[in-house]
Amino acid sequence: MILQRSRPPLLETPMSVFDQSVFTPNDQFFVRWHWADIPTSVDATTFRINVHGHVVRPLSVSLTELLAMPRVQMAAVNQCSGNSRGLFQPRVPGAQWAHGAMGNAMWMGVSLRHLLDVAGVRPGALAVRFGALDQPVVAGAPDFSKSLALDHARDGEVMVAFAMNGEQLPLLNGFPVRLIVPGWFSTYWVKMLNDIEVLDKPDDGYWMAKAYKIPDTPMANVSPTDKDYPTVPINRMVPRSWITSIAGDHPVAWQPTLPIGGIAMGGDTGVSRVDLSSDGGRTWRPAQLGPDQGPYSFRRFDGVVPIRGRGAIPLMTRCTSTAGVVQPMTPNWNPGGFMRGCVETTTVTFG
Ligand SMILES: Nc1nc2c(c(=O)[nH]1)N[C@H]1C(S)=C(S)[C@@H](COP(=O)(O)O)O[C@H]1N2
Ligand SMILES: [Mo]
């Protein structure tokens, strides 16, 4: 892992890991926490998830009870809002991630809708807020919590997950349970989830009202001199793709063609196609897509590109989602360093 910060732990997955499988191994999955005060152990026998607020029957659910409920399973990419922030120009404050603040896993758990139905949401409910076991390090600092609109929380896809790639969650990734919000950035994927509160008014807490706000513009794009633009809470992901078969960190012997492979994601929908270019984006040729693991998963692609000369050659991949959204050539910019989604370039030197 690439160590970004030790306290709280911020660990980044090296790109070579994504070349092995579309599923990211649990022990190589990126890690991000906001506050350093994270439990280093959780007692699975006394742990409870409290469902309360604007409900008919408040619940206190043990892990045994949760494991006895109907289960759902889904592959989904967990990507930090600030993934690739280190590439922003001009630079912005925050963790200087490269592309490894993301991972894809097969999640298993209980649909949030099921838990809410058991508790019985009362008329007038608007949103659902999620709280966790980690604590702020100084008094008065805002405890981490996020919320979703009620309809989203009840869409049947949002999941309270207890398993990741067939194993219990690693502590650093939220043991014993975390929220999975398919297609949405991982700021909503609350780890060590122990509190589900149904609200009858909007969540005006720090983590919804102040943090993780993006410009309300296409691709959350503004210019560094823009001021006073409207903002919204960050939400759906956008299509992205990366070459994983070659890093461009050392020269290679010239060859007339080069096989390239990598991973793509559609954002909040599936991947419809991936195109490859070895001439700076002037011409594109389609890649072959690997098995479809569902709309929220990474999808493998492979293809061959011509290498027309020696020297530095820019290799590019461009994903089109099943919703028809195409990765743009120009990078977006915003002061939070959120939501990068442009075509990425891997420059390989052929000698
Ligand atoms: N309880 C809790 N959950 C949290 C966070 C946190 O600080 N505390 N950070 C969120 C953010 S911003 C990210 S990017 C993801 C990281 O998930 P991971 O560490 O499993 O990769 O967790 C999310 N869930
Ligand atoms: Mo994040």
mmCIF file of C-alpha atoms in Angstrom, residues 16-294:
data_model
loop_
_atom_site.group_PDB
_atom_site.id
_atom_site.type_symbol
_atom_site.label_atom_id
_atom_site.label_comp_id
_atom_site.label_asym_id
_atom_site.label_seq_id
_atom_site.Cartn_x
_atom_site.Cartn_y
_atom_site.Cartn_z
ATOM 1 C CA SER A 16 -0.684 -2.836 -10.343
ATOM 2 C CA VAL A 17 -3.239 -4.431 -7.960
ATOM 3 C CA PHE A 18 -6.059 -3.490 -10.360
ATOM 4 C CA ASP A 19 -4.332 -5.419 -13.160
ATOM 5 C CA GLN A 20 -4.778 -8.726 -11.297
ATOM 6 C CA SER A 21 -8.578 -8.812 -10.999
ATOM 7 C CA VAL A 22 -11.605 -6.521 -11.197
ATOM 8 C CA PHE A 23 -12.124 -7.386 -7.509
ATOM 9 C CA THR A 24 -9.708 -5.651 -5.152
ATOM 10 C CA PRO A 25 -8.359 -7.962 -2.421
ATOM 11 C CA ASN A 26 -9.439 -6.942 1.078
ATOM 12 C CA ASP A 27 -5.859 -6.619 2.340
ATOM 13 C CA GLN A 28 -4.999 -4.270 -0.545
ATOM 14 C CA PHE A 29 -8.183 -2.193 -0.431
ATOM 15 C CA PHE A 30 -7.638 1.539 0.135
ATOM 16 C CA VAL A 31 -8.347 3.010 3.568
ATOM 17 C CA ARG A 32 -9.592 6.445 4.519
ATOM 18 C CA TRP A 33 -10.840 7.832 7.851
ATOM 19 C CA HIS A 34 -11.485 11.447 8.809
ATOM 20 C CA TRP A 35 -10.824 11.281 12.546
ATOM 21 C CA ALA A 36 -7.906 9.516 14.218
ATOM 22 C CA ASP A 37 -10.091 8.152 17.028
ATOM 23 C CA ILE A 38 -11.144 4.887 15.388
ATOM 24 C CA PRO A 39 -11.852 1.766 17.463
ATOM 25 C CA THR A 40 -9.029 -0.786 17.165
ATOM 26 C CA SER A 41 -11.434 -3.578 18.076
ATOM 27 C CA VAL A 42 -15.205 -4.044 18.061
ATOM 28 C CA ASP A 43 -17.018 -6.571 20.278
ATOM 29 C CA ALA A 44 -19.214 -8.475 17.837
ATOM 30 C CA THR A 45 -21.418 -9.843 20.649
ATOM 31 C CA THR A 46 -22.447 -6.485 22.145
ATOM 32 C CA PHE A 47 -22.457 -4.493 18.876
ATOM 33 C CA ARG A 48 -25.887 -3.096 17.957
ATOM 34 C CA ILE A 49 -27.254 -1.020 15.078
ATOM 35 C CA ASN A 50 -29.863 1.406 16.360
ATOM 36 C CA VAL A 51 -32.639 2.361 13.962
ATOM 37 C CA HIS A 52 -34.573 5.290 15.400
ATOM 38 C CA GLY A 53 -36.024 8.743 14.779
ATOM 39 C CA HIS A 54 -39.141 9.128 12.648
ATOM 40 C CA VAL A 55 -40.092 5.416 12.807
ATOM 41 C CA VAL A 56 -42.955 3.377 14.288
ATOM 42 C CA ARG A 57 -40.747 0.787 16.104
ATOM 43 C CA PRO A 58 -37.181 1.813 17.043
ATOM 44 C CA LEU A 59 -34.821 -1.166 16.632
ATOM 45 C CA SER A 60 -31.630 -2.327 18.281
ATOM 46 C CA VAL A 61 -30.271 -4.971 15.901
ATOM 47 C CA SER A 62 -27.520 -7.395 16.951
ATOM 48 C CA LEU A 63 -25.170 -8.989 14.415
ATOM 49 C CA THR A 64 -26.883 -12.344 14.978
ATOM 50 C CA GLU A 65 -30.225 -10.756 14.096
ATOM 51 C CA LEU A 66 -28.764 -8.987 11.075
ATOM 52 C CA LEU A 67 -27.221 -12.224 9.779
ATOM 53 C CA ALA A 68 -30.640 -13.909 10.013
ATOM 54 C CA MET A 69 -32.306 -11.318 7.738
ATOM 55 C CA PRO A 70 -32.769 -11.766 3.951
ATOM 56 C CA ARG A 71 -29.467 -11.175 2.165
ATOM 57 C CA VAL A 72 -28.512 -9.292 -0.973
ATOM 58 C CA GLN A 73 -25.230 -9.303 -2.871
ATOM 59 C CA MET A 74 -23.722 -6.859 -5.332
ATOM 60 C CA ALA A 75 -20.377 -5.897 -6.898
ATOM 61 C CA ALA A 76 -19.737 -2.180 -6.443
ATOM 62 C CA VAL A 77 -16.871 0.286 -6.727
ATOM 63 C CA ASN A 78 -16.049 2.260 -3.593
ATOM 64 C CA GLN A 79 -14.307 5.448 -4.782
ATOM 65 C CA CYS A 80 -13.268 8.412 -2.637
ATOM 66 C CA SER A 81 -14.613 11.769 -3.843
ATOM 67 C CA GLY A 82 -11.008 12.995 -3.836
ATOM 68 C CA ASN A 83 -9.578 10.094 -5.825
ATOM 69 C CA SER A 84 -6.867 11.473 -8.191
ATOM 70 C CA ARG A 85 -6.846 14.829 -6.333
ATOM 71 C CA GLY A 86 -3.044 14.871 -6.557
ATOM 72 C CA LEU A 87 -3.386 15.485 -10.314
ATOM 73 C CA PHE A 88 -5.383 18.714 -9.944
ATOM 74 C CA GLN A 89 -3.761 21.771 -11.552
ATOM 75 C CA PRO A 90 -3.517 24.194 -9.850
ATOM 76 C CA ARG A 91 -3.031 21.986 -6.805
ATOM 77 C CA VAL A 92 -5.667 21.890 -4.078
ATOM 78 C CA PRO A 93 -5.396 21.012 -0.372
ATOM 79 C CA GLY A 94 -6.371 17.540 0.889
ATOM 80 C CA ALA A 95 -4.891 14.060 0.567
ATOM 81 C CA GLN A 96 -2.789 13.992 -2.606
ATOM 82 C CA TRP A 97 -4.167 10.698 -3.895
ATOM 83 C CA ALA A 98 -3.149 9.314 -7.266
ATOM 84 C CA HIS A 99 -5.778 6.955 -8.748
ATOM 85 C CA GLY A 100 -5.715 4.324 -5.981
ATOM 86 C CA ALA A 101 -8.341 5.750 -3.573
ATOM 87 C CA MET A 102 -10.805 3.252 -5.005
ATOM 88 C CA GLY A 103 -11.568 -0.449 -5.001
ATOM 89 C CA ASN A 104 -14.205 -2.892 -6.151
ATOM 90 C CA ALA A 105 -15.645 -5.670 -3.993
ATOM 91 C CA MET A 106 -18.487 -8.159 -3.899
ATOM 92 C CA TRP A 107 -20.560 -6.893 -0.994
ATOM 93 C CA MET A 108 -23.098 -8.944 0.923
ATOM 94 C CA GLY A 109 -25.548 -7.712 3.493
ATOM 95 C CA VAL A 110 -29.107 -6.670 4.199
ATOM 96 C CA SER A 111 -30.973 -4.154 2.079
ATOM 97 C CA LEU A 112 -31.416 -0.882 3.983
ATOM 98 C CA ARG A 113 -35.005 -0.881 2.755
ATOM 99 C CA HIS A 114 -35.620 -4.115 4.671
ATOM 100 C CA LEU A 115 -34.337 -2.609 7.946
ATOM 101 C CA LEU A 116 -36.396 0.544 7.403
ATOM 102 C CA ASP A 117 -39.495 -1.544 6.638
ATOM 103 C CA VAL A 118 -39.053 -3.534 9.850
ATOM 104 C CA ALA A 119 -38.787 -0.270 11.814
ATOM 105 C CA GLY A 120 -41.685 1.287 9.874
ATOM 106 C CA VAL A 121 -40.934 4.722 8.447
ATOM 107 C CA ARG A 122 -43.530 7.266 9.597
ATOM 108 C CA PRO A 123 -45.265 9.645 7.153
ATOM 109 C CA GLY A 124 -43.369 12.914 6.805
ATOM 110 C CA ALA A 125 -39.909 11.312 6.837
ATOM 111 C CA LEU A 126 -37.436 13.049 4.485
ATOM 112 C CA ALA A 127 -33.967 11.597 4.932
ATOM 113 C CA VAL A 128 -31.959 8.918 6.701
ATOM 114 C CA ARG A 129 -28.768 9.784 8.621
ATOM 115 C CA PHE A 130 -25.964 7.286 9.247
ATOM 116 C CA GLY A 131 -23.618 7.466 12.238
ATOM 117 C CA ALA A 132 -20.645 5.328 13.239
ATOM 118 C CA LEU A 133 -18.349 4.230 16.059
ATOM 119 C CA ASP A 134 -15.410 6.549 15.236
ATOM 120 C CA GLN A 135 -15.177 9.777 17.198
ATOM 121 C CA PRO A 136 -13.773 13.265 16.630
ATOM 122 C CA VAL A 137 -10.428 13.836 18.318
ATOM 123 C CA VAL A 138 -11.279 17.184 19.925
ATOM 124 C CA ALA A 139 -14.408 18.269 21.774
ATOM 125 C CA GLY A 140 -16.856 20.179 19.611
ATOM 126 C CA ALA A 141 -15.534 18.818 16.292
ATOM 127 C CA PRO A 142 -18.313 17.295 14.163
ATOM 128 C CA ASP A 143 -18.820 13.534 14.553
ATOM 129 C CA PHE A 144 -18.762 11.874 11.108
ATOM 130 C CA SER A 145 -22.244 11.208 9.738
ATOM 131 C CA LYS A 146 -23.868 11.314 6.309
ATOM 132 C CA SER A 147 -27.429 11.144 5.065
ATOM 133 C CA LEU A 148 -29.413 10.083 2.022
ATOM 134 C CA ALA A 149 -32.834 11.238 0.844
ATOM 135 C CA LEU A 150 -35.524 8.783 1.976
ATOM 136 C CA ASP A 151 -36.342 7.548 -1.551
ATOM 137 C CA HIS A 152 -32.674 6.832 -2.193
ATOM 138 C CA ALA A 153 -32.292 5.055 1.166
ATOM 139 C CA ARG A 154 -35.328 2.917 0.225
ATOM 140 C CA ASP A 155 -34.287 2.107 -3.371
ATOM 141 C CA GLY A 156 -33.496 -1.518 -2.482
ATOM 142 C CA GLU A 157 -29.856 -1.219 -3.629
ATOM 143 C CA VAL A 158 -28.397 0.672 -0.665
ATOM 144 C CA MET A 159 -27.051 -2.071 1.583
ATOM 145 C CA VAL A 160 -25.936 -2.602 5.165
ATOM 146 C CA ALA A 161 -23.003 -4.885 4.329
ATOM 147 C CA PHE A 162 -21.348 -7.404 6.627
ATOM 148 C CA ALA A 163 -19.207 -9.198 4.032
ATOM 149 C CA MET A 164 -16.639 -8.029 1.480
ATOM 150 C CA ASN A 165 -15.349 -10.468 -1.142
ATOM 151 C CA GLY A 166 -16.745 -13.374 0.879
ATOM 152 C CA GLU A 167 -15.065 -12.444 4.169
ATOM 153 C CA GLN A 168 -15.962 -10.287 7.137
ATOM 154 C CA LEU A 169 -14.994 -6.625 6.642
ATOM 155 C CA PRO A 170 -11.450 -5.711 7.675
ATOM 156 C CA LEU A 171 -11.531 -3.400 10.714
ATOM 157 C CA LEU A 172 -10.011 -0.576 8.642
ATOM 158 C CA ASN A 173 -12.798 -0.929 6.072
ATOM 159 C CA GLY A 174 -15.550 -0.741 8.669
ATOM 160 C CA PHE A 175 -15.959 -4.000 10.609
ATOM 161 C CA PRO A 176 -18.533 -5.196 11.486
ATOM 162 C CA VAL A 177 -20.924 -3.413 9.061
ATOM 163 C CA ARG A 178 -20.819 -0.531 6.613
ATOM 164 C CA LEU A 179 -23.196 1.180 4.245
ATOM 165 C CA ILE A 180 -22.881 0.466 0.481
ATOM 166 C CA VAL A 181 -24.324 3.181 -1.757
ATOM 167 C CA PRO A 182 -23.903 1.792 -5.306
ATOM 168 C CA GLY A 183 -22.882 4.373 -7.889
ATOM 169 C CA TRP A 184 -22.291 7.114 -5.301
ATOM 170 C CA PHE A 185 -18.967 8.356 -3.934
ATOM 171 C CA SER A 186 -17.677 6.606 -0.831
ATOM 172 C CA THR A 187 -18.161 9.547 1.525
ATOM 173 C CA TYR A 188 -21.678 8.063 1.922
ATOM 174 C CA TRP A 189 -20.360 4.539 2.548
ATOM 175 C CA VAL A 190 -20.348 4.946 6.330
ATOM 176 C CA LYS A 191 -18.067 2.411 8.040
ATOM 177 C CA MET A 192 -18.603 0.868 11.506
ATOM 178 C CA LEU A 193 -22.232 1.858 11.013
ATOM 179 C CA ASN A 194 -24.134 1.693 14.313
ATOM 180 C CA ASP A 195 -26.768 4.417 13.998
ATOM 181 C CA ILE A 196 -29.557 4.829 11.432
ATOM 182 C CA GLU A 197 -31.790 7.803 12.126
ATOM 183 C CA VAL A 198 -34.878 8.637 10.086
ATOM 184 C CA LEU A 199 -35.228 12.429 9.861
ATOM 185 C CA ASP A 200 -38.337 14.510 9.221
ATOM 186 C CA LYS A 201 -36.211 17.499 8.218
ATOM 187 C CA PRO A 202 -33.109 17.898 6.025
ATOM 188 C CA ASP A 203 -29.730 17.009 7.566
ATOM 189 C CA ASP A 204 -28.032 20.355 8.279
ATOM 190 C CA GLY A 205 -24.987 18.745 9.938
ATOM 191 C CA TYR A 206 -21.412 19.689 8.976
ATOM 192 C CA TRP A 207 -20.719 16.631 6.793
ATOM 193 C CA MET A 208 -23.770 17.260 4.562
ATOM 194 C CA ALA A 209 -24.194 21.037 4.686
ATOM 195 C CA LYS A 210 -20.531 22.155 4.640
ATOM 196 C CA ALA A 211 -18.158 19.345 3.649
ATOM 197 C CA TYR A 212 -18.196 17.414 0.359
ATOM 198 C CA LYS A 213 -20.027 20.142 -1.551
ATOM 199 C CA ILE A 214 -19.315 20.439 -5.273
ATOM 200 C CA PRO A 215 -20.067 23.217 -7.764
ATOM 201 C CA ASP A 216 -23.505 22.662 -9.290
ATOM 202 C CA THR A 217 -22.008 22.639 -12.809
ATOM 203 C CA PRO A 218 -21.337 19.879 -15.381
ATOM 204 C CA MET A 219 -18.526 17.615 -14.030
ATOM 205 C CA ALA A 220 -18.410 19.909 -10.936
ATOM 206 C CA ASN A 221 -16.111 22.096 -13.018
ATOM 207 C CA VAL A 222 -15.231 25.723 -12.191
ATOM 208 C CA SER A 223 -12.215 27.894 -12.905
ATOM 209 C CA PRO A 224 -9.843 28.760 -10.031
ATOM 210 C CA THR A 225 -10.981 32.400 -10.227
ATOM 211 C CA ASP A 226 -14.729 31.628 -10.018
ATOM 212 C CA LYS A 227 -16.494 32.691 -6.806
ATOM 213 C CA ASP A 228 -20.040 32.484 -5.431
ATOM 214 C CA TYR A 229 -21.304 29.609 -7.566
ATOM 215 C CA PRO A 230 -24.092 27.361 -6.242
ATOM 216 C CA THR A 231 -22.997 24.087 -4.661
ATOM 217 C CA VAL A 232 -24.676 20.723 -3.966
ATOM 218 C CA PRO A 233 -23.650 17.690 -1.889
ATOM 219 C CA ILE A 234 -21.430 15.387 -3.968
ATOM 220 C CA ASN A 235 -23.441 12.456 -5.299
ATOM 221 C CA ARG A 236 -23.161 10.144 -8.337
ATOM 222 C CA MET A 237 -19.894 8.949 -9.801
ATOM 223 C CA VAL A 238 -18.924 9.484 -13.440
ATOM 224 C CA PRO A 239 -17.332 7.131 -15.999
ATOM 225 C CA ARG A 240 -13.599 6.511 -15.618
ATOM 226 C CA SER A 241 -10.957 4.157 -17.028
ATOM 227 C CA TRP A 242 -7.307 3.405 -16.386
ATOM 228 C CA ILE A 243 -4.542 1.429 -18.047
ATOM 229 C CA THR A 244 -3.217 -1.080 -15.525
ATOM 230 C CA SER A 245 -1.049 -3.322 -17.711
ATOM 231 C CA ILE A 246 1.782 -0.795 -18.092
ATOM 232 C CA ALA A 247 2.788 2.105 -15.858
ATOM 233 C CA GLY A 248 5.067 4.158 -18.088
ATOM 234 C CA ASP A 249 7.639 4.383 -15.308
ATOM 235 C CA HIS A 250 10.472 2.841 -17.354
ATOM 236 C CA PRO A 251 11.318 2.732 -21.081
ATOM 237 C CA VAL A 252 10.411 -0.314 -23.154
ATOM 238 C CA ALA A 253 11.831 -1.684 -26.401
ATOM 239 C CA TRP A 254 10.000 -0.456 -29.510
ATOM 240 C CA GLN A 255 7.456 -2.837 -30.996
ATOM 241 C CA PRO A 256 4.947 -2.212 -33.808
ATOM 242 C CA THR A 257 1.932 -2.868 -31.592
ATOM 243 C CA LEU A 258 1.364 -2.920 -27.847
ATOM 244 C CA PRO A 259 -1.293 -4.900 -25.976
ATOM 245 C CA ILE A 260 -2.914 -2.752 -23.273
ATOM 246 C CA GLY A 261 -5.411 -3.678 -20.609
ATOM 247 C CA GLY A 262 -7.078 -2.010 -17.708
ATOM 248 C CA ILE A 263 -10.267 -1.338 -15.790
ATOM 249 C CA ALA A 264 -13.246 0.899 -16.416
ATOM 250 C CA MET A 265 -16.339 1.941 -14.487
ATOM 251 C CA GLY A 266 -19.521 3.568 -15.744
ATOM 252 C CA GLY A 267 -20.115 5.691 -12.634
ATOM 253 C CA ASP A 268 -23.715 5.177 -11.568
ATOM 254 C CA THR A 269 -24.421 2.828 -14.511
ATOM 255 C CA GLY A 270 -22.567 0.120 -16.409
ATOM 256 C CA VAL A 271 -19.740 0.325 -18.957
ATOM 257 C CA SER A 272 -20.946 0.283 -22.553
ATOM 258 C CA ARG A 273 -17.585 0.618 -24.325
ATOM 259 C CA VAL A 274 -13.950 1.506 -23.861
ATOM 260 C CA ASP A 275 -11.845 3.001 -26.667
ATOM 261 C CA LEU A 276 -8.066 3.144 -26.892
ATOM 262 C CA SER A 277 -5.764 5.721 -28.462
ATOM 263 C CA SER A 278 -2.006 5.849 -29.027
ATOM 264 C CA ASP A 279 -1.921 9.170 -30.892
ATOM 265 C CA GLY A 280 -3.023 11.705 -28.313
ATOM 266 C CA GLY A 281 -6.736 11.119 -28.876
ATOM 267 C CA ARG A 282 -6.860 11.767 -32.637
ATOM 268 C CA THR A 283 -7.967 8.220 -33.454
ATOM 269 C CA TRP A 284 -9.639 5.612 -31.263
ATOM 270 C CA ARG A 285 -10.193 1.877 -31.563
ATOM 271 C CA PRO A 286 -12.559 -0.200 -29.439
ATOM 272 C CA ALA A 287 -11.230 -2.460 -26.674
ATOM 273 C CA GLN A 288 -12.751 -5.819 -25.811
ATOM 274 C CA LEU A 289 -14.707 -5.853 -22.593
ATOM 275 C CA GLY A 290 -14.289 -8.599 -19.986
ATOM 276 C CA PRO A 291 -17.154 -10.268 -18.079
ATOM 277 C CA ASP A 292 -19.960 -8.007 -16.838
ATOM 278 C CA GLN A 293 -20.128 -8.170 -13.021
ATOM 279 C CA GLY A 294 -23.056 -5.748 -12.826
#
